[in-house]
Every structure is written in structure tokens, then in C-alpha cells.
PDB file of C-alpha atoms in Angstrom:
ATOM      1  CA  UNK L   1      -6.215 -30.219  -3.627  1.00  0.00           C
ATOM      2  CA  UNK L   2      -3.897 -28.126  -1.465  1.00  0.00           C
ATOM      3  CA  UNK L   3      -5.269 -29.353   1.863  1.00  0.00           C
ATOM      4  CA  UNK L   4      -4.812 -32.980   0.843  1.00  0.00           C
ATOM      5  CA  UNK L   5      -1.262 -32.267  -0.382  1.00  0.00           C
ATOM      6  CA  UNK L   6      -0.344 -30.475   2.855  1.00  0.00           C
ATOM      7  CA  UNK L   7      -1.705 -33.337   4.940  1.00  0.00           C
ATOM      8  CA  UNK L   8       0.279 -35.893   2.910  1.00  0.00           C
ATOM      9  CA  UNK L   9       3.479 -33.899   3.301  1.00  0.00           C
ATOM     10  CA  UNK L  10       2.845 -33.530   7.057  1.00  0.00           C
ATOM     11  CA  UNK L  11       2.323 -37.285   7.348  1.00  0.00           C
ATOM     12  CA  UNK L  12       5.603 -38.041   5.557  1.00  0.00           C
ATOM     13  CA  UNK L  13       7.555 -35.052   6.832  1.00  0.00           C
ATOM     14  CA  UNK L  14       9.845 -37.115   9.062  1.00  0.00           C
ATOM     15  CA  UNK L  15      10.948 -39.149   6.038  1.00  0.00           C
ATOM     16  CA  UNK L  16      11.225 -36.044   3.860  1.00  0.00           C
ATOM     17  CA  UNK L  17      13.402 -34.353   6.490  1.00  0.00           C
ATOM     18  CA  UNK L  18      15.693 -37.408   6.599  1.00  0.00           C
ATOM     19  CA  UNK L  19      15.941 -37.466   2.802  1.00  0.00           C
ATOM     20  CA  UNK L  20      16.804 -33.769   2.687  1.00  0.00           C
ATOM     21  CA  UNK L  21      19.463 -34.207   5.368  1.00  0.00           C
ATOM     22  CA  UNK L  22      20.984 -37.061   3.323  1.00  0.00           C
ATOM     23  CA  UNK L  23      21.076 -34.935   0.159  1.00  0.00           C
ATOM     24  CA  UNK L  24      22.790 -32.094   2.027  1.00  0.00           C
ATOM     25  CA  UNK L  25      25.404 -34.493   3.376  1.00  0.00           C
ATOM     26  CA  UNK L  26      26.001 -35.874  -0.126  1.00  0.00           C
ATOM     27  CA  UNK L  27      26.286 -32.354  -1.537  1.00  0.00           C
ATOM     28  CA  UNK L  28      29.750 -32.054  -0.003  1.00  0.00           C
ATOM     29  CA  UNK L  29      31.061 -34.553  -2.575  1.00  0.00           C
ATOM     30  CA  UNK L  30      28.310 -34.517  -5.209  1.00  0.00           C
ATOM     31  CA  UNK L  31      27.293 -31.195  -6.772  1.00  0.00           C
ATOM     32  CA  UNK L  32      24.196 -32.794  -8.287  1.00  0.00           C
ATOM     33  CA  UNK L  33      22.950 -33.673  -4.782  1.00  0.00           C
ATOM     34  CA  UNK L  34      23.316 -30.017  -3.792  1.00  0.00           C
ATOM     35  CA  UNK L  35      21.097 -28.936  -6.670  1.00  0.00           C
ATOM     36  CA  UNK L  36      18.571 -31.660  -5.804  1.00  0.00           C
ATOM     37  CA  UNK L  37      18.528 -30.467  -2.185  1.00  0.00           C
ATOM     38  CA  UNK L  38      17.835 -26.923  -3.348  1.00  0.00           C
ATOM     39  CA  UNK L  39      14.984 -28.125  -5.580  1.00  0.00           C
ATOM     40  CA  UNK L  40      13.651 -30.108  -2.617  1.00  0.00           C
ATOM     41  CA  UNK L  41      13.630 -26.935  -0.498  1.00  0.00           C
ATOM     42  CA  UNK L  42      11.824 -24.924  -3.183  1.00  0.00           C
ATOM     43  CA  UNK L  43       9.155 -27.646  -3.390  1.00  0.00           C
ATOM     44  CA  UNK L  44       8.688 -27.602   0.394  1.00  0.00           C
ATOM     45  CA  UNK L  45       8.623 -23.798   0.680  1.00  0.00           C
ATOM     46  CA  UNK L  46       4.832 -23.490   0.608  1.00  0.00           C
ATOM     47  CA  UNK L  47       4.489 -26.278   3.196  1.00  0.00           C
ATOM     48  CA  UNK L  48       7.010 -24.626   5.537  1.00  0.00           C
ATOM     49  CA  UNK L  49       5.183 -21.299   5.306  1.00  0.00           C
ATOM     50  CA  UNK L  50       1.639 -22.619   5.836  1.00  0.00           C
ATOM     51  CA  UNK L  51       2.427 -25.180   8.534  1.00  0.00           C
ATOM     52  CA  UNK L  52       4.759 -22.892  10.514  1.00  0.00           C
ATOM     53  CA  UNK L  53       8.160 -24.560   9.955  1.00  0.00           C
ATOM     54  CA  UNK L  54       9.831 -21.173   9.436  1.00  0.00           C
ATOM     55  CA  UNK L  55      13.055 -21.721  11.350  1.00  0.00           C
ATOM     56  CA  UNK L  56      13.657 -25.218  10.033  1.00  0.00           C
ATOM     57  CA  UNK L  57      12.819 -24.239   6.464  1.00  0.00           C
ATOM     58  CA  UNK L  58      15.113 -21.209   6.611  1.00  0.00           C
ATOM     59  CA  UNK L  59      17.941 -23.343   8.042  1.00  0.00           C
ATOM     60  CA  UNK L  60      17.560 -25.963   5.291  1.00  0.00           C
ATOM     61  CA  UNK L  61      17.514 -23.268   2.610  1.00  0.00           C
ATOM     62  CA  UNK L  62      20.671 -21.627   3.964  1.00  0.00           C
ATOM     63  CA  UNK L  63      22.500 -24.976   3.904  1.00  0.00           C
ATOM     64  CA  UNK L  64      21.217 -25.856   0.441  1.00  0.00           C
ATOM     65  CA  UNK L  65      22.191 -22.455  -0.980  1.00  0.00           C
ATOM     66  CA  UNK L  66      25.679 -22.830   0.493  1.00  0.00           C
ATOM     67  CA  UNK L  67      26.216 -26.239  -1.149  1.00  0.00           C
ATOM     68  CA  UNK L  68      24.641 -25.578  -4.557  1.00  0.00           C
ATOM     69  CA  UNK L  69      26.500 -22.588  -5.957  1.00  0.00           C
ATOM     70  CA  UNK L  70      26.539 -24.187  -9.431  1.00  0.00           C
ATOM     71  CA  UNK L  71      22.792 -24.813  -9.525  1.00  0.00           C
ATOM     72  CA  UNK L  72      20.805 -23.170 -12.319  1.00  0.00           C
ATOM     73  CA  UNK L  73      20.211 -19.444 -11.976  1.00  0.00           C
ATOM     74  CA  UNK L  74      16.373 -19.737 -11.991  1.00  0.00           C
ATOM     75  CA  UNK L  75      16.491 -22.361  -9.225  1.00  0.00           C
ATOM     76  CA  UNK L  76      18.829 -20.348  -7.000  1.00  0.00           C
ATOM     77  CA  UNK L  77      16.796 -17.205  -7.614  1.00  0.00           C
ATOM     78  CA  UNK L  78      13.565 -18.914  -6.542  1.00  0.00           C
ATOM     79  CA  UNK L  79      15.262 -20.416  -3.467  1.00  0.00           C
ATOM     80  CA  UNK L  80      16.550 -16.960  -2.486  1.00  0.00           C
ATOM     81  CA  UNK L  81      13.048 -15.557  -2.916  1.00  0.00           C
ATOM     82  CA  UNK L  82      11.574 -18.196  -0.580  1.00  0.00           C
ATOM     83  CA  UNK L  83      14.402 -17.761   1.945  1.00  0.00           C
ATOM     84  CA  UNK L  84      13.833 -13.996   1.948  1.00  0.00           C
ATOM     85  CA  UNK L  85      10.121 -14.529   2.504  1.00  0.00           C
ATOM     86  CA  UNK L  86      10.728 -16.821   5.500  1.00  0.00           C
ATOM     87  CA  UNK L  87      13.221 -14.329   6.952  1.00  0.00           C
ATOM     88  CA  UNK L  88      10.595 -11.589   6.611  1.00  0.00           C
ATOM     89  CA  UNK L  89       7.995 -13.710   8.427  1.00  0.00           C
ATOM     90  CA  UNK L  90      10.487 -14.132  11.289  1.00  0.00           C
ATOM     91  CA  UNK L  91      11.063 -10.336  11.431  1.00  0.00           C
ATOM     92  CA  UNK L  92      14.703 -10.706  10.332  1.00  0.00           C
ATOM     93  CA  UNK L  93      14.529  -7.642   8.112  1.00  0.00           C
ATOM     94  CA  UNK L  94      18.257  -7.331   7.408  1.00  0.00           C
ATOM     95  CA  UNK L  95      18.599 -10.969   6.348  1.00  0.00           C
ATOM     96  CA  UNK L  96      15.466 -10.733   4.211  1.00  0.00           C
ATOM     97  CA  UNK L  97      16.844  -7.651   2.470  1.00  0.00           C
ATOM     98  CA  UNK L  98      20.158  -9.368   1.657  1.00  0.00           C
ATOM     99  CA  UNK L  99      18.498 -12.531   0.326  1.00  0.00           C
ATOM    100  CA  UNK L 100      15.961 -10.658  -1.791  1.00  0.00           C
ATOM    101  CA  UNK L 101      18.647  -8.418  -3.290  1.00  0.00           C
ATOM    102  CA  UNK L 102      20.704 -11.454  -4.284  1.00  0.00           C
ATOM    103  CA  UNK L 103      17.618 -13.060  -5.790  1.00  0.00           C
ATOM    104  CA  UNK L 104      16.777  -9.880  -7.686  1.00  0.00           C
ATOM    105  CA  UNK L 105      20.205  -9.871  -9.323  1.00  0.00           C
ATOM    106  CA  UNK L 106      19.730 -13.464 -10.502  1.00  0.00           C
ATOM    107  CA  UNK L 107      16.180 -12.959 -11.740  1.00  0.00           C
ATOM    108  CA  UNK L 108      17.325  -9.906 -13.696  1.00  0.00           C
ATOM    109  CA  UNK L 109      20.234 -11.888 -15.188  1.00  0.00           C
ATOM    110  CA  UNK L 110      17.886 -14.674 -16.291  1.00  0.00           C
ATOM    111  CA  UNK L 111      15.305 -12.269 -17.745  1.00  0.00           C
ATOM    112  CA  UNK L 112      12.564 -13.900 -15.665  1.00  0.00           C
ATOM    113  CA  UNK L 113       9.799 -11.268 -15.509  1.00  0.00           C
ATOM    114  CA  UNK L 114       7.585 -13.366 -13.232  1.00  0.00           C
ATOM    115  CA  UNK L 115      10.529 -13.872 -10.873  1.00  0.00           C
ATOM    116  CA  UNK L 116      11.266 -10.158 -10.865  1.00  0.00           C
ATOM    117  CA  UNK L 117       7.625  -9.528  -9.976  1.00  0.00           C
ATOM    118  CA  UNK L 118       7.998 -11.937  -7.027  1.00  0.00           C
ATOM    119  CA  UNK L 119      11.023 -10.024  -5.777  1.00  0.00           C
ATOM    120  CA  UNK L 120       9.317  -6.653  -6.232  1.00  0.00           C
ATOM    121  CA  UNK L 121       6.391  -7.939  -4.196  1.00  0.00           C
ATOM    122  CA  UNK L 122       8.651  -9.160  -1.386  1.00  0.00           C
ATOM    123  CA  UNK L 123      10.582  -5.878  -1.422  1.00  0.00           C
ATOM    124  CA  UNK L 124       7.279  -4.035  -1.128  1.00  0.00           C
ATOM    125  CA  UNK L 125       6.443  -6.111   1.948  1.00  0.00           C
ATOM    126  CA  UNK L 126       9.953  -5.470   3.267  1.00  0.00           C
ATOM    127  CA  UNK L 127       9.444  -1.706   2.916  1.00  0.00           C
ATOM    128  CA  UNK L 128       6.144  -2.066   4.776  1.00  0.00           C
ATOM    129  CA  UNK L 129       7.910  -3.965   7.569  1.00  0.00           C
ATOM    130  CA  UNK L 130      10.423  -1.103   7.753  1.00  0.00           C
ATOM    131  CA  UNK L 131       7.514   1.378   8.117  1.00  0.00           C
ATOM    132  CA  UNK L 132       8.078   2.931   4.676  1.00  0.00           C
ATOM    133  CA  UNK L 133       4.512   2.710   3.405  1.00  0.00           C
ATOM    134  CA  UNK L 134       5.017   5.012   0.430  1.00  0.00           C
ATOM    135  CA  UNK L 135       7.894   2.943  -0.967  1.00  0.00           C
ATOM    136  CA  UNK L 136       6.090  -0.281  -0.140  1.00  0.00           C
ATOM    137  CA  UNK L 137       3.013   0.764  -2.054  1.00  0.00           C
ATOM    138  CA  UNK L 138       5.066   1.892  -5.082  1.00  0.00           C
ATOM    139  CA  UNK L 139       6.960  -1.407  -5.247  1.00  0.00           C
ATOM    140  CA  UNK L 140       3.770  -3.424  -4.865  1.00  0.00           C
ATOM    141  CA  UNK L 141       2.064  -1.438  -7.619  1.00  0.00           C
ATOM    142  CA  UNK L 142       5.063  -2.190  -9.871  1.00  0.00           C
ATOM    143  CA  UNK L 143       4.782  -5.866  -8.966  1.00  0.00           C
ATOM    144  CA  UNK L 144       1.048  -5.812  -9.715  1.00  0.00           C
ATOM    145  CA  UNK L 145       1.691  -4.372 -13.174  1.00  0.00           C
ATOM    146  CA  UNK L 146       4.418  -6.949 -13.821  1.00  0.00           C
ATOM    147  CA  UNK L 147       2.144  -9.823 -12.819  1.00  0.00           C
ATOM    148  CA  UNK L 148      -0.603  -8.491 -15.076  1.00  0.00           C
ATOM    149  CA  UNK L 149       1.820  -8.239 -18.006  1.00  0.00           C
ATOM    150  CA  UNK L 150       2.871 -11.893 -17.727  1.00  0.00           C
ATOM    151  CA  UNK L 151      -0.669 -13.099 -16.975  1.00  0.00           C
ATOM    152  CA  UNK L 152       0.121 -14.361 -13.463  1.00  0.00           C
ATOM    153  CA  UNK L 153      -3.291 -14.177 -11.795  1.00  0.00           C
ATOM    154  CA  UNK L 154      -2.016 -15.731  -8.539  1.00  0.00           C
ATOM    155  CA  UNK L 155       0.574 -12.984  -8.262  1.00  0.00           C
ATOM    156  CA  UNK L 156      -2.089 -10.352  -8.913  1.00  0.00           C
ATOM    157  CA  UNK L 157      -4.287 -11.703  -6.108  1.00  0.00           C
ATOM    158  CA  UNK L 158      -1.415 -11.942  -3.600  1.00  0.00           C
ATOM    159  CA  UNK L 159      -0.215  -8.433  -4.432  1.00  0.00           C
ATOM    160  CA  UNK L 160      -3.704  -7.002  -3.969  1.00  0.00           C
ATOM    161  CA  UNK L 161      -3.658  -8.501  -0.487  1.00  0.00           C
ATOM    162  CA  UNK L 162      -0.305  -6.868   0.292  1.00  0.00           C
ATOM    163  CA  UNK L 163      -1.559  -3.519  -0.985  1.00  0.00           C
ATOM    164  CA  UNK L 164      -4.606  -3.916   1.246  1.00  0.00           C
ATOM    165  CA  UNK L 165      -2.445  -4.401   4.361  1.00  0.00           C
ATOM    166  CA  UNK L 166      -0.676  -1.110   3.666  1.00  0.00           C
ATOM    167  CA  UNK L 167      -4.002   0.615   2.967  1.00  0.00           C
ATOM    168  CA  UNK L 168      -5.316  -0.665   6.313  1.00  0.00           C
ATOM    169  CA  UNK L 169      -2.229   0.690   8.082  1.00  0.00           C
ATOM    170  CA  UNK L 170      -2.916   4.073   6.460  1.00  0.00           C
ATOM    171  CA  UNK L 171      -6.645   3.896   7.366  1.00  0.00           C
ATOM    172  CA  UNK L 172      -7.623   3.821   3.680  1.00  0.00           C
ATOM    173  CA  UNK L 173     -10.373   1.344   4.444  1.00  0.00           C
ATOM    174  CA  UNK L 174     -12.498   1.867   1.306  1.00  0.00           C
ATOM    175  CA  UNK L 175      -9.565   1.030  -0.988  1.00  0.00           C
ATOM    176  CA  UNK L 176      -8.515  -1.942   1.143  1.00  0.00           C
ATOM    177  CA  UNK L 177     -12.070  -3.280   1.144  1.00  0.00           C
ATOM    178  CA  UNK L 178     -12.344  -3.058  -2.648  1.00  0.00           C
ATOM    179  CA  UNK L 179      -9.109  -5.044  -3.019  1.00  0.00           C
ATOM    180  CA  UNK L 180     -10.210  -7.759  -0.613  1.00  0.00           C
ATOM    181  CA  UNK L 181     -13.682  -8.066  -2.096  1.00  0.00           C
ATOM    182  CA  UNK L 182     -12.029  -8.602  -5.494  1.00  0.00           C
ATOM    183  CA  UNK L 183      -9.820 -11.333  -3.995  1.00  0.00           C
ATOM    184  CA  UNK L 184     -12.752 -13.006  -2.252  1.00  0.00           C
ATOM    185  CA  UNK L 185     -14.678 -13.127  -5.524  1.00  0.00           C
ATOM    186  CA  UNK L 186     -11.637 -14.524  -7.357  1.00  0.00           C
ATOM    187  CA  UNK L 187     -10.992 -17.338  -4.872  1.00  0.00           C
ATOM    188  CA  UNK L 188     -14.662 -18.312  -4.934  1.00  0.00           C
ATOM    189  CA  UNK L 189     -14.621 -18.290  -8.749  1.00  0.00           C
ATOM    190  CA  UNK L 190     -11.633 -20.648  -8.649  1.00  0.00           C
ATOM    191  CA  UNK L 191     -13.472 -22.856  -6.171  1.00  0.00           C
ATOM    192  CA  UNK L 192     -10.651 -22.495  -3.619  1.00  0.00           C
ATOM    193  CA  UNK L 193     -12.679 -22.185  -0.459  1.00  0.00           C
ATOM    194  CA  UNK L 194      -9.626 -22.687   1.786  1.00  0.00           C
ATOM    195  CA  UNK L 195      -8.036 -19.547   0.311  1.00  0.00           C
ATOM    196  CA  UNK L 196     -10.992 -17.304   1.165  1.00  0.00           C
ATOM    197  CA  UNK L 197      -9.550 -17.172   4.704  1.00  0.00           C
ATOM    198  CA  UNK L 198      -7.124 -14.441   3.636  1.00  0.00           C
ATOM    199  CA  UNK L 199      -9.590 -11.836   2.274  1.00  0.00           C
ATOM    200  CA  UNK L 200     -12.142 -12.710   4.975  1.00  0.00           C
ATOM    201  CA  UNK L 201      -9.582 -11.993   7.711  1.00  0.00           C
ATOM    202  CA  UNK L 202      -8.683  -8.625   6.198  1.00  0.00           C
ATOM    203  CA  UNK L 203     -12.329  -7.714   5.616  1.00  0.00           C
ATOM    204  CA  UNK L 204     -12.966  -8.471   9.289  1.00  0.00           C
ATOM    205  CA  UNK L 205     -10.023  -6.233  10.274  1.00  0.00           C
ATOM    206  CA  UNK L 206     -11.297  -3.429   8.052  1.00  0.00           C
ATOM    207  CA  UNK L 207     -14.771  -3.597   9.579  1.00  0.00           C
ATOM    208  CA  UNK L 208     -13.387  -3.762  13.122  1.00  0.00           C
ATOM    209  CA  UNK L 209     -10.993  -0.829  12.700  1.00  0.00           C
ATOM    210  CA  UNK L 210     -13.572   1.310  10.890  1.00  0.00           C
ATOM    211  CA  UNK L 211     -16.200   0.453  13.524  1.00  0.00           C
ATOM    212  CA  UNK L 212     -18.426  -1.362  11.045  1.00  0.00           C
ATOM    213  CA  UNK L 213     -21.140  -3.920  11.747  1.00  0.00           C
ATOM    214  CA  UNK L 214     -19.743  -5.952  14.663  1.00  0.00           C
ATOM    215  CA  UNK L 215     -21.849  -9.021  13.836  1.00  0.00           C
ATOM    216  CA  UNK L 216     -20.579  -9.043  10.251  1.00  0.00           C
ATOM    217  CA  UNK L 217     -17.057  -8.521  11.546  1.00  0.00           C
ATOM    218  CA  UNK L 218     -17.324 -11.528  13.836  1.00  0.00           C
ATOM    219  CA  UNK L 219     -18.888 -13.656  11.092  1.00  0.00           C
ATOM    220  CA  UNK L 220     -16.022 -12.897   8.667  1.00  0.00           C
ATOM    221  CA  UNK L 221     -13.415 -13.603  11.347  1.00  0.00           C
ATOM    222  CA  UNK L 222     -14.974 -16.912  12.405  1.00  0.00           C
ATOM    223  CA  UNK L 223     -15.247 -18.129   8.796  1.00  0.00           C
ATOM    224  CA  UNK L 224     -11.643 -17.111   8.212  1.00  0.00           C
ATOM    225  CA  UNK L 225     -10.490 -18.943  11.345  1.00  0.00           C
ATOM    226  CA  UNK L 226     -12.239 -22.152  10.265  1.00  0.00           C
ATOM    227  CA  UNK L 227     -10.492 -22.018   6.877  1.00  0.00           C
ATOM    228  CA  UNK L 228      -7.045 -21.357   8.349  1.00  0.00           C
ATOM    229  CA  UNK L 229      -7.523 -24.231  10.779  1.00  0.00           C
ATOM    230  CA  UNK L 230      -8.647 -26.475   7.928  1.00  0.00           C
ATOM    231  CA  UNK L 231      -5.312 -26.070   6.113  1.00  0.00           C
ATOM    232  CA  UNK L 232      -3.332 -26.154   9.368  1.00  0.00           C
ATOM    233  CA  UNK L 233      -2.077 -22.576   9.098  1.00  0.00           C
ATOM    234  CA  UNK L 234      -1.569 -22.017  12.818  1.00  0.00           C
ATOM    235  CA  UNK L 235       0.181 -18.670  12.471  1.00  0.00           C
ATOM    236  CA  UNK L 236      -2.621 -16.949  10.561  1.00  0.00           C
ATOM    237  CA  UNK L 237      -5.210 -18.729  12.695  1.00  0.00           C
ATOM    238  CA  UNK L 238      -3.484 -17.050  15.661  1.00  0.00           C
ATOM    239  CA  UNK L 239      -3.835 -13.605  14.059  1.00  0.00           C
ATOM    240  CA  UNK L 240      -7.529 -14.309  13.508  1.00  0.00           C
ATOM    241  CA  UNK L 241      -7.914 -15.471  17.113  1.00  0.00           C
ATOM    242  CA  UNK L 242      -6.300 -12.207  18.246  1.00  0.00           C
ATOM    243  CA  UNK L 243      -8.831 -10.268  16.187  1.00  0.00           C
ATOM    244  CA  UNK L 244     -11.714 -12.310  17.601  1.00  0.00           C
ATOM    245  CA  UNK L 245     -10.400 -11.639  21.116  1.00  0.00           C
ATOM    246  CA  UNK L 246     -10.617  -7.894  20.412  1.00  0.00           C
ATOM    247  CA  UNK L 247     -14.125  -8.294  19.025  1.00  0.00           C
ATOM    248  CA  UNK L 248     -15.259 -10.157  22.159  1.00  0.00           C
ATOM    249  CA  UNK L 249     -13.508  -7.591  24.344  1.00  0.00           C
ATOM    250  CA  UNK L 250     -15.667  -4.821  22.845  1.00  0.00           C
ATOM    251  CA  UNK L 251     -18.694  -6.954  23.715  1.00  0.00           C
ATOM    252  CA  UNK L 252     -17.446  -7.414  27.320  1.00  0.00           C
ATOM    253  CA  UNK L 253     -17.056 -11.180  26.786  1.00  0.00           C
ATOM    254  CA  UNK L 254     -13.833 -11.222  28.786  1.00  0.00           C
ATOM    255  CA  UNK L 255     -13.658 -14.983  29.383  1.00  0.00           C
ATOM    256  CA  UNK L 256     -14.001 -15.820  25.683  1.00  0.00           C
ATOM    257  CA  UNK L 257     -11.574 -13.056  24.703  1.00  0.00           C
ATOM    258  CA  UNK L 258      -8.978 -14.301  27.221  1.00  0.00           C
ATOM    259  CA  UNK L 259      -9.227 -17.915  26.013  1.00  0.00           C
ATOM    260  CA  UNK L 260      -8.810 -16.891  22.376  1.00  0.00           C
ATOM    261  CA  UNK L 261      -5.905 -14.585  23.136  1.00  0.00           C
ATOM    262  CA  UNK L 262      -4.116 -17.221  25.227  1.00  0.00           C
ATOM    263  CA  UNK L 263      -4.446 -19.700  22.360  1.00  0.00           C
ATOM    264  CA  UNK L 264      -3.086 -17.137  19.903  1.00  0.00           C
ATOM    265  CA  UNK L 265      -0.172 -16.255  22.188  1.00  0.00           C
ATOM    266  CA  UNK L 266       0.818 -19.904  22.537  1.00  0.00           C
ATOM    267  CA  UNK L 267       0.859 -20.340  18.758  1.00  0.00           C
ATOM    268  CA  UNK L 268       2.864 -17.145  18.182  1.00  0.00           C
ATOM    269  CA  UNK L 269       5.490 -18.264  20.681  1.00  0.00           C
ATOM    270  CA  UNK L 270       5.607 -21.769  19.242  1.00  0.00           C
ATOM    271  CA  UNK L 271       6.279 -20.588  15.675  1.00  0.00           C
ATOM    272  CA  UNK L 272       8.493 -17.680  16.742  1.00  0.00           C
ATOM    273  CA  UNK L 273       6.299 -14.847  15.394  1.00  0.00           C
ATOM    274  CA  UNK L 274       7.531 -11.819  17.340  1.00  0.00           C
ATOM    275  CA  UNK L 275       5.175  -9.376  15.612  1.00  0.00           C
ATOM    276  CA  UNK L 276       2.166 -11.494  16.528  1.00  0.00           C
ATOM    277  CA  UNK L 277       3.421 -11.982  20.088  1.00  0.00           C
ATOM    278  CA  UNK L 278       3.843  -8.223  20.517  1.00  0.00           C
ATOM    279  CA  UNK L 279       0.388  -7.538  19.121  1.00  0.00           C
ATOM    280  CA  UNK L 280      -1.106 -10.112  21.503  1.00  0.00           C
ATOM    281  CA  UNK L 281       0.645  -8.469  24.464  1.00  0.00           C
ATOM    282  CA  UNK L 282      -0.947  -5.144  23.555  1.00  0.00           C
ATOM    283  CA  UNK L 283      -4.388  -6.759  23.389  1.00  0.00           C
ATOM    284  CA  UNK L 284      -3.722  -8.477  26.738  1.00  0.00           C
ATOM    285  CA  UNK L 285      -2.847  -5.094  28.235  1.00  0.00           C
ATOM    286  CA  UNK L 286      -6.110  -3.594  26.995  1.00  0.00           C
ATOM    287  CA  UNK L 287      -7.986  -6.580  28.383  1.00  0.00           C
ATOM    288  CA  UNK L 288      -6.682  -6.140  31.920  1.00  0.00           C
ATOM    289  CA  UNK L 289      -7.201  -2.352  31.720  1.00  0.00           C
ATOM    290  CA  UNK L 290     -10.874  -3.156  31.107  1.00  0.00           C
ATOM    291  CA  UNK L 291     -10.755  -5.298  34.263  1.00  0.00           C
ATOM    292  CA  UNK L 292      -9.091  -2.533  36.282  1.00  0.00           C
ATOM    293  CA  UNK L 293      -5.758  -4.346  36.787  1.00  0.00           C
ATOM    294  CA  UNK L 294      -3.385  -1.473  36.017  1.00  0.00           C
ATOM    295  CA  UNK L 295      -0.262  -3.165  37.405  1.00  0.00           C
ATOM    296  CA  UNK L 296      -0.558  -6.136  35.047  1.00  0.00           C
ATOM    297  CA  UNK L 297      -1.525  -3.834  32.180  1.00  0.00           C
ATOM    298  CA  UNK L 298       1.547  -1.663  32.692  1.00  0.00           C
ATOM    299  CA  UNK L 299       3.787  -4.739  32.601  1.00  0.00           C
ATOM    300  CA  UNK L 300       2.139  -6.034  29.403  1.00  0.00           C
ATOM    301  CA  UNK L 301       2.608  -2.701  27.632  1.00  0.00           C
ATOM    302  CA  UNK L 302       6.225  -2.461  28.851  1.00  0.00           C
ATOM    303  CA  UNK L 303       7.054  -5.916  27.500  1.00  0.00           C
ATOM    304  CA  UNK L 304       5.266  -5.168  24.221  1.00  0.00           C
ATOM    305  CA  UNK L 305       7.143  -1.850  23.925  1.00  0.00           C
ATOM    306  CA  UNK L 306      10.506  -3.599  24.282  1.00  0.00           C
ATOM    307  CA  UNK L 307       9.619  -6.172  21.639  1.00  0.00           C
ATOM    308  CA  UNK L 308       8.240  -3.548  19.259  1.00  0.00           C
ATOM    309  CA  UNK L 309      11.522  -1.637  19.561  1.00  0.00           C
ATOM    310  CA  UNK L 310      13.520  -4.822  18.926  1.00  0.00           C
ATOM    311  CA  UNK L 311      11.733  -5.654  15.669  1.00  0.00           C
ATOM    312  CA  UNK L 312      11.336  -2.013  14.618  1.00  0.00           C
ATOM    313  CA  UNK L 313       7.533  -2.136  14.421  1.00  0.00           C
ATOM    314  CA  UNK L 314       6.461   1.495  14.818  1.00  0.00           C
ATOM    315  CA  UNK L 315       2.791   0.650  14.297  1.00  0.00           C
ATOM    316  CA  UNK L 316       2.910  -1.646  17.319  1.00  0.00           C
ATOM    317  CA  UNK L 317       4.951   0.881  19.295  1.00  0.00           C
ATOM    318  CA  UNK L 318       2.088   3.342  18.849  1.00  0.00           C
ATOM    319  CA  UNK L 319      -0.296   0.727  20.251  1.00  0.00           C
ATOM    320  CA  UNK L 320       1.955   0.404  23.317  1.00  0.00           C
ATOM    321  CA  UNK L 321       1.919   4.170  23.863  1.00  0.00           C
ATOM    322  CA  UNK L 322      -1.854   4.294  23.500  1.00  0.00           C
ATOM    323  CA  UNK L 323      -2.156   1.500  26.048  1.00  0.00           C
ATOM    324  CA  UNK L 324       0.192   3.221  28.453  1.00  0.00           C
ATOM    325  CA  UNK L 325      -1.890   6.356  28.032  1.00  0.00           C
ATOM    326  CA  UNK L 326      -5.000   4.403  29.030  1.00  0.00           C
ATOM    327  CA  UNK L 327      -3.218   3.188  32.163  1.00  0.00           C
TER     328      UNK L 327
END
């Protein structure tokens, strides 16, 4: 059970961190320790992503990669893939691009089709982060085909989710909804109730953006939030809280919306998610516009604009301009 495993790792994480530090120190004189440290990092990658240890995980991976140059090609390739993913979460697009390219070269050299599909998927997400939706969709469709060819159902499900995020950005809500309904059905068929948080969150976004049934939207978002909180995924819980704040804002429940947005903002800042922080600032600006506080709103949109420019998020920059227009 993933939740049980995550909780066990969290409980022992202080000891695991000490053990990993020791291996990295030994790697200076023992090449085998360097390879063991890299394997350790690959094993912890999922934990770092879900529980929000992005910076620490990325730092450990960088050190392990630097001291394990003679590790097996498949192991280094997978470590580069995870490192690129963490860099992408932290909006370090240039670093993510370099790591994923290096991983792609190794996966291609090893003939690992599943690994190549992983890299294609990450490169599709990278293109999305760089606002190139057409390239992102093409790369993700290639990844989807590759996963299907090797029978990797997990990869298929994750890639459908990535394709849905691009479809949502392009307002192709019907296509995005079909992808997420397929994922929801798959997770339920596998009996993985904690994973339904992902499609439920996106289904809630689709309904909210397309002005669907607001009660259904709120129900999806609240169920998603409960699942993210169950596995301790604070970052994605924060995105869901931001969505719920917008839902309550449309219902004029300002106090509830403010509390949810403040909680989300605190989490985004704690884990270092600049995209989420910028998005929350835009929502905060809209909230105080609704309350008639134009001075505070202007400042929120200005700060969000600066951050959107820093991370190159054009979609968020548009939200800042819309907000400024409201002011």
C-alpha cells in the first residue's frame, strides 16, 4: 500500500537521510558506494515528489550523479529522469532540459523503450512549461504510443493526465474530460482510491473553467483534496485548495475562500512552488477586487506579474493582465 509505505519512509526519513549522507561521503573513495547512493536516490524519488522534498531530493541526486559516473547506464538514466522531473516541478526549466537530454542519450544507448517513453513524457511536460503546447502534445502522444507498445499501463495513465493539462490550457474541455474519466475508471478498477485525487482534481478544474455544475465541481475538488491529504501530498493539496477558494469566491463565501487560499499559499511557499505561489497571488487579487480593495489588488497582480515573468509562465501572465484590467 503506497500510503503505508510513504508513512514508513517519513517515520524513518531522518535515518535514511543520514545513511544517504554516509554513502555519499564514502563514494569519494569507494565507487560502489556511489552507485548505491544513486540507487538509494532513485528509490526515494517518488517519496520526495509526493511529500514535497523537492530541493533536498534534487540536491542529493546532483551529488549522487557526480560521484557515480561508472554506475550502470540504466541506473544513471533513471536518476537523470527523476532529477529532471524535480527540476521541472521547481520551475528550473533550463536545468530540467539539460538533465532530460542527458537521460535521453543514455536510454537510447541502452535500448530501453520504457525509459525513452519516460523521457518523451517529461519533454512533453517541459514543452508545456515553455508554453509550446503543440510540441508538448506531439511529444506526449509519442510517449503514449511508446507506453502502449511496451504494455506500461501506469505510463499510459500518467500521460493521459499530462495531455489533459494541455487540453485544459487550450480550452479543449471535452477531450480533457474524456481523458480524465478514463483515468478515474482505471484507478478505481485497480482499487487505488488514493490515486483518484489526480483525475478528480482535473475534472473539477474542467467543470469550473467551462462553467459546469458548481456543486459537482465542489464535490470533485473536496474528494480530491481528501485523497491528496491522505497521502501527504501537500503541494497538490495546495492546488486543490486554490481551486476550492475560487469556487467559494464565485459563491461569495469570502471568509472560506480566504482561509483556503492562505493555507495553499503557505504550502506553496514552504515547498518552493513558484507557479503555485503566482497562481495564488492572482486569486488573492481577484478576491480583494470583489471586496473593493483596489490598492491591495493592484499590488497582488504586480507581484504575480513579476513572478510569472521570472518563471516564463505566459498563461499566468495573462491572468495578471486580466486582473489588472478588472482593477
